[in-house]
């Protein structure tokens, strides 16, 4: 399990419209080859049952694309949502996005925390990939998300 957190000076009610954090899943970080993502639910407020479909090139120099489909399985307004991999590169992948109220220096703000639990699969090859590639890519992805959160949430 991996965890990452970002603090915002904005209260939860101002930042959590139901789509703001889902939008971050739609903006792939640099280094993800030609990724494109959409929410399949046509409701402007994504919630339980919505799918996030990401198409990406596994290797930038090859034309072959892979698809990663995440299904939002839990959604609690102003608190959290959880998406799980329905189809994709991992044996399993669960991502919980949490929002926690926080008071710092007398100002009410929000902590946005990502909790990820995943299994690469593929035995020894998967362990090798995890150690030398996947772990680093996830760290870069969440470092990028922190910067994107700063811009999105102020």
XYZ file of N, CA and C in Angstrom:
462
model
N 0.841 -1.171 0.000
C 0.000 0.000 0.000
C 0.892 1.243 0.000
N 0.514 2.230 -0.764
C 1.250 3.473 -0.836
C 0.300 4.614 -0.536
N 0.832 5.661 0.071
C 0.016 6.795 0.445
C 0.742 8.074 0.068
N -0.009 9.085 -0.319
C 0.528 10.364 -0.712
C -0.478 11.424 -0.284
N -0.026 12.592 0.172
C -0.956 13.617 0.628
C -0.525 14.994 0.153
N -1.520 15.867 -0.033
C -1.313 17.257 -0.411
C -2.247 18.109 0.436
N -1.764 19.231 0.953
C -2.597 20.146 1.744
C -2.973 21.353 0.902
N -4.244 21.745 0.976
C -4.745 22.922 0.287
C -5.318 23.877 1.324
N -5.232 25.163 1.047
C -5.799 26.154 1.960
C -7.293 26.333 1.740
N -7.860 25.668 0.749
C -9.292 25.772 0.460
C -10.085 24.757 1.262
N -11.263 25.169 1.799
C -12.119 24.204 2.494
C -12.667 23.158 1.524
N -12.984 21.985 2.047
C -13.503 20.881 1.226
C -14.672 21.334 0.360
N -15.611 22.078 0.941
C -16.823 22.469 0.215
C -16.519 23.317 -1.015
N -15.397 24.019 -1.011
C -15.034 24.844 -2.165
C -14.329 24.057 -3.260
N -13.673 22.962 -2.901
C -12.866 22.262 -3.907
C -13.506 20.989 -4.422
N -14.418 20.414 -3.670
C -14.912 19.090 -4.038
C -16.267 19.202 -4.720
N -16.239 19.334 -6.014
C -17.478 19.435 -6.774
C -17.915 18.077 -7.296
N -17.175 17.045 -6.968
C -17.500 15.719 -7.468
C -16.730 15.371 -8.725
N -16.260 16.395 -9.416
C -15.511 16.112 -10.642
C -14.076 16.588 -10.567
N -13.748 17.496 -9.662
C -12.412 18.074 -9.640
C -11.322 17.021 -9.487
N -11.471 16.107 -8.524
C -10.437 15.097 -8.334
C -10.476 14.052 -9.432
N -11.656 13.745 -9.937
C -11.748 12.815 -11.060
C -11.020 13.410 -12.265
N -11.119 14.729 -12.444
C -10.424 15.389 -13.557
C -8.930 15.142 -13.520
N -8.350 15.020 -12.315
C -6.910 14.765 -12.233
C -6.547 13.426 -12.851
N -7.463 12.469 -12.787
C -7.196 11.179 -13.426
C -7.202 11.307 -14.939
N -7.794 12.372 -15.444
C -7.905 12.555 -16.887
C -6.721 13.308 -17.472
N -5.847 13.831 -16.625
C -4.684 14.575 -17.080
C -3.453 13.742 -16.771
N -2.984 12.979 -17.738
C -1.822 12.118 -17.483
C -0.558 12.942 -17.300
N 0.327 12.471 -16.438
C 1.580 13.187 -16.220
C 2.530 13.036 -17.401
N 3.505 13.928 -17.498
C 4.516 13.774 -18.535
C 5.202 12.417 -18.399
N 5.546 11.828 -19.513
C 6.214 10.529 -19.481
C 5.265 9.370 -19.722
N 3.962 9.621 -19.632
C 2.988 8.587 -19.990
C 2.723 8.802 -21.475
N 3.164 7.882 -22.256
C 3.193 8.058 -23.704
C 1.814 8.304 -24.304
N 1.590 9.521 -24.773
C 0.412 9.859 -25.565
C -0.877 9.370 -24.916
N -1.041 9.581 -23.621
C -2.226 9.092 -22.915
C -3.422 10.001 -23.172
N -4.598 9.376 -23.261
C -5.859 10.090 -23.427
C -6.862 9.439 -22.485
N -7.659 10.260 -21.780
C -8.602 9.691 -20.817
C -9.946 10.395 -20.899
N -11.010 9.631 -20.617
C -12.367 10.169 -20.594
C -13.158 9.500 -19.467
N -14.213 10.191 -19.013
C -15.155 9.597 -18.065
C -16.329 9.117 -18.897
N -16.725 7.845 -18.737
C -17.771 7.288 -19.590
C -19.170 7.675 -19.138
N -19.329 8.097 -17.894
C -20.624 8.533 -17.391
C -20.892 9.926 -17.972
N -22.052 10.141 -18.535
C -22.343 11.437 -19.147
C -22.847 12.461 -18.142
N -23.085 12.045 -16.905
C -23.460 12.953 -15.849
C -22.252 13.815 -15.518
N -22.421 15.146 -15.408
C -21.259 15.987 -15.113
C -20.662 15.724 -13.730
N -21.406 15.110 -12.836
C -20.887 14.756 -11.525
C -20.581 13.267 -11.510
N -19.327 12.923 -11.688
C -18.926 11.520 -11.668
C -19.161 10.956 -10.285
N -19.602 9.712 -10.223
C -19.835 9.060 -8.935
C -19.737 7.562 -9.082
N -20.228 6.844 -8.076
C -20.176 5.379 -8.112
C -20.802 4.881 -9.407
N -20.106 3.987 -10.066
C -20.576 3.438 -11.336
C -19.936 4.104 -12.547
N -19.345 5.280 -12.383
C -18.657 5.949 -13.494
C -17.374 5.201 -13.818
N -17.009 5.222 -15.074
C -15.756 4.619 -15.504
C -14.830 5.691 -16.054
N -13.553 5.532 -15.774
C -12.524 6.390 -16.340
C -11.720 5.512 -17.291
N -11.738 5.849 -18.563
C -11.060 5.053 -19.577
C -9.826 5.812 -20.048
N -8.669 5.183 -19.912
C -7.413 5.786 -20.341
C -6.799 4.905 -21.421
N -6.416 5.537 -22.508
C -5.730 4.852 -23.600
C -4.321 5.418 -23.661
N -3.328 4.543 -23.741
C -1.949 5.015 -23.758
C -1.072 4.079 -24.576
N 0.053 4.613 -25.020
C 1.039 3.796 -25.713
C 1.948 3.171 -24.666
N 2.088 1.865 -24.728
C 2.936 1.162 -23.777
C 4.386 1.606 -23.959
N 4.824 1.669 -25.202
C 6.149 2.177 -25.548
C 5.954 3.308 -26.554
N 6.522 4.480 -26.274
C 6.260 5.654 -27.113
C 6.575 5.477 -28.590
N 7.535 4.630 -28.902
C 7.965 4.500 -30.296
C 7.163 3.452 -31.072
N 6.216 2.770 -30.405
C 5.368 1.791 -31.085
C 3.935 2.318 -31.196
N 3.226 1.983 -32.262
C 1.865 2.499 -32.436
C 0.805 1.766 -31.604
N 1.191 0.703 -30.898
C 0.220 -0.090 -30.155
C -0.230 0.632 -28.899
N -1.539 0.611 -28.669
C -2.110 1.278 -27.506
C -2.668 0.235 -26.541
N -2.639 0.575 -25.271
C -3.250 -0.254 -24.232
C -4.365 0.570 -23.593
N -5.274 -0.115 -22.948
C -6.400 0.559 -22.316
C -6.417 0.233 -20.829
N -6.700 1.250 -20.038
C -6.841 1.089 -18.593
C -8.213 1.630 -18.244
N -9.057 0.782 -17.697
C -10.402 1.189 -17.310
C -10.502 1.115 -15.790
N -10.825 2.250 -15.177
C -11.020 2.321 -13.731
C -12.510 2.538 -13.477
N -13.045 1.819 -12.510
C -14.457 1.917 -12.134
C -14.545 2.558 -10.752
N -15.332 3.636 -10.628
C -15.545 4.248 -9.323
C -16.553 3.383 -8.576
N -16.111 2.785 -7.462
C -16.960 1.851 -6.721
C -17.529 2.451 -5.429
N -16.918 3.521 -4.943
C -17.409 4.212 -3.743
C -17.331 5.705 -3.992
N -18.311 6.404 -3.457
C -18.315 7.859 -3.582
C -19.073 8.429 -2.398
N -18.377 9.178 -1.561
C -19.022 9.867 -0.447
C -18.684 11.342 -0.571
N -19.713 12.131 -0.789
C -19.572 13.553 -1.048
C -18.728 14.222 0.043
N -17.776 15.040 -0.349
C -16.887 15.788 0.545
C -16.045 14.902 1.460
N -15.862 13.648 1.108
C -15.060 12.779 1.949
C -14.076 11.925 1.144
N -14.584 11.098 0.221
C -13.680 10.233 -0.537
C -14.384 9.635 -1.751
N -13.572 9.104 -2.657
C -14.078 8.169 -3.653
C -12.995 7.146 -3.922
N -13.425 5.975 -4.386
C -12.513 4.864 -4.634
C -12.716 4.368 -6.056
N -11.603 4.221 -6.777
C -11.689 3.575 -8.090
C -10.808 2.342 -8.077
N -11.247 1.335 -8.818
C -10.495 0.087 -8.958
C -10.284 -0.181 -10.436
N -9.217 -0.888 -10.732
C -8.945 -1.259 -12.117
C -9.941 -2.327 -12.543
N -10.666 -2.022 -13.599
C -11.563 -3.006 -14.206
C -10.812 -3.774 -15.292
N -9.970 -3.037 -16.011
C -9.135 -3.629 -17.059
C -7.871 -2.789 -17.129
N -6.723 -3.445 -17.190
C -5.508 -2.664 -17.289
C -4.245 -3.457 -17.059
N -3.152 -2.733 -16.832
C -1.836 -3.356 -16.806
C -1.488 -4.108 -15.512
N -2.255 -3.922 -14.457
C -1.942 -4.550 -13.178
C -2.827 -5.768 -12.930
N -2.359 -6.644 -12.064
C -3.214 -7.750 -11.630
C -4.395 -7.174 -10.851
N -4.119 -6.183 -9.992
C -5.176 -5.449 -9.282
C -4.659 -4.062 -8.943
N -5.572 -3.092 -8.856
C -5.203 -1.717 -8.538
C -6.406 -1.055 -7.897
N -6.224 -0.537 -6.680
C -7.289 0.151 -5.931
C -6.738 1.494 -5.486
N -7.482 2.556 -5.769
C -7.038 3.922 -5.484
C -8.140 4.647 -4.716
N -7.840 4.995 -3.471
C -8.792 5.734 -2.636
C -8.319 7.190 -2.561
N -9.195 8.122 -2.943
C -8.933 9.551 -2.893
C -9.684 10.079 -1.666
N -8.959 10.573 -0.680
C -9.598 11.040 0.558
C -9.447 12.545 0.694
N -10.479 13.172 1.273
C -10.439 14.598 1.587
C -10.704 14.745 3.077
N -9.781 15.396 3.760
C -9.880 15.543 5.206
C -9.761 17.019 5.566
N -10.708 17.516 6.384
C -10.645 18.907 6.836
C -9.438 19.066 7.759
N -8.800 20.241 7.669
C -7.619 20.504 8.467
C -7.600 21.988 8.826
N -7.195 22.283 10.040
C -7.031 23.673 10.457
C -5.538 23.910 10.683
N -5.002 24.893 9.962
C -3.593 25.277 10.095
C -3.516 26.779 10.289
N -2.843 27.173 11.322
C -2.693 28.602 11.607
C -4.033 29.319 11.621
N -5.050 28.652 12.164
C -6.373 29.256 12.287
C -7.205 29.254 11.020
N -6.687 28.715 9.915
C -7.429 28.672 8.645
C -7.864 27.250 8.349
N -9.109 27.108 7.925
C -9.618 25.796 7.547
C -9.174 25.475 6.130
N -8.617 24.297 5.964
C -8.174 23.850 4.652
C -8.518 22.385 4.463
N -7.873 21.757 3.507
C -8.176 20.372 3.158
C -6.882 19.610 2.895
N -6.833 18.388 3.376
C -5.768 17.467 3.013
C -6.357 16.498 1.995
N -5.731 16.394 0.840
C -6.143 15.437 -0.179
C -5.128 14.305 -0.116
N -5.599 13.109 0.166
C -4.701 11.971 0.330
C -5.075 10.872 -0.643
N -4.078 10.287 -1.262
C -4.246 9.139 -2.155
C -3.714 7.912 -1.439
N -4.517 6.867 -1.389
C -4.080 5.598 -0.823
C -4.220 4.561 -1.934
N -3.103 3.928 -2.275
C -3.081 3.000 -3.404
C -2.651 1.624 -2.931
N -3.389 0.629 -3.370
C -3.039 -0.757 -3.096
C -3.072 -1.477 -4.439
N -1.953 -2.073 -4.819
C -1.913 -2.725 -6.126
C -1.020 -3.947 -6.103
N -1.227 -4.794 -7.109
C -0.409 -5.983 -7.316
C -0.052 -6.007 -8.795
N 1.234 -6.007 -9.076
C 1.697 -6.006 -10.458
C 1.396 -7.337 -11.140
N 1.512 -8.429 -10.380
C 1.345 -9.747 -10.983
C 2.614 -10.171 -11.718
N 2.551 -11.193 -12.514
C 3.629 -11.673 -13.376
C 4.856 -12.196 -12.626
N 4.703 -12.645 -11.375
C 5.780 -13.318 -10.650
C 7.058 -12.523 -10.556
N 8.195 -13.184 -10.841
C 9.497 -12.530 -10.728
C 9.649 -11.365 -11.706
N 9.085 -11.504 -12.899
C 9.139 -10.412 -13.869
C 8.409 -9.189 -13.307
N 7.248 -9.416 -12.700
C 6.490 -8.330 -12.095
C 7.246 -7.664 -10.957
N 7.931 -8.474 -10.137
C 8.736 -7.914 -9.048
C 9.866 -7.047 -9.593
N 10.501 -7.511 -10.659
C 11.556 -6.737 -11.301
C 10.991 -5.418 -11.848
N 9.871 -5.513 -12.568
C 9.237 -4.320 -13.135
C 8.834 -3.345 -12.029
N 8.301 -3.866 -10.924
C 7.896 -3.033 -9.797
C 9.098 -2.258 -9.249
N 10.190 -2.974 -9.020
C 11.363 -2.379 -8.380
C 12.045 -1.333 -9.265
N 12.148 -1.614 -10.560
C 12.943 -0.752 -11.421
C 12.148 0.203 -12.308
N 10.844 -0.005 -12.468
C 10.079 0.862 -13.361
C 8.788 1.392 -12.731
N 7.940 0.502 -12.282
C 6.594 0.885 -11.850
C 6.625 1.789 -10.625
N 7.430 1.429 -9.635
C 7.517 2.244 -8.420
C 7.930 3.675 -8.759
N 8.934 3.829 -9.621
C 9.390 5.159 -10.028
C 8.314 5.913 -10.800
N 7.623 5.212 -11.693
C 6.570 5.871 -12.471
C 5.438 6.340 -11.562
N 5.054 5.534 -10.578
C 4.002 5.953 -9.641
C 4.453 7.155 -8.821
N 5.700 7.185 -8.407
C 6.213 8.342 -7.660
C 6.161 9.600 -8.519
N 6.560 9.491 -9.784
C 6.485 10.640 -10.692
C 5.044 11.065 -10.928
N 4.153 10.093 -11.068
C 2.743 10.395 -11.291
C 2.164 11.192 -10.126
N 2.460 10.762 -8.904
C 1.872 11.455 -7.759
C 2.579 12.762 -7.440
N 3.834 12.897 -7.787
C 4.508 14.192 -7.675
C 3.842 15.183 -8.636
N 3.526 14.699 -9.837
C 2.821 15.526 -10.820
C 1.431 15.895 -10.312
N 0.726 14.926 -9.730
C -0.609 15.209 -9.188
C -0.554 16.275 -8.110
N 0.470 16.257 -7.272
C 0.588 17.277 -6.233
C 0.683 18.664 -6.858
N 1.487 18.798 -7.906
C 1.608 20.093 -8.594
C 0.277 20.474 -9.251
N -0.377 19.493 -9.861
C -1.666 19.761 -10.500
C -2.712 20.168 -9.452
N -2.674 19.556 -8.277
C -3.592 19.929 -7.203
C -3.358 21.362 -6.759
N -2.103 21.770 -6.680
C -1.790 23.155 -6.307
C -2.462 24.133 -7.269
N -2.376 23.822 -8.560
C -2.988 24.702 -9.565
C -4.504 24.616 -9.509
N -5.043 23.414 -9.355
C -6.487 23.215 -9.374
C -7.161 23.760 -8.121
N -6.533 23.545 -6.971
C -7.175 23.884 -5.709
C -6.681 25.180 -5.087
N -5.579 25.680 -5.571
C -5.058 26.946 -5.070
C -4.420 26.915 -3.726
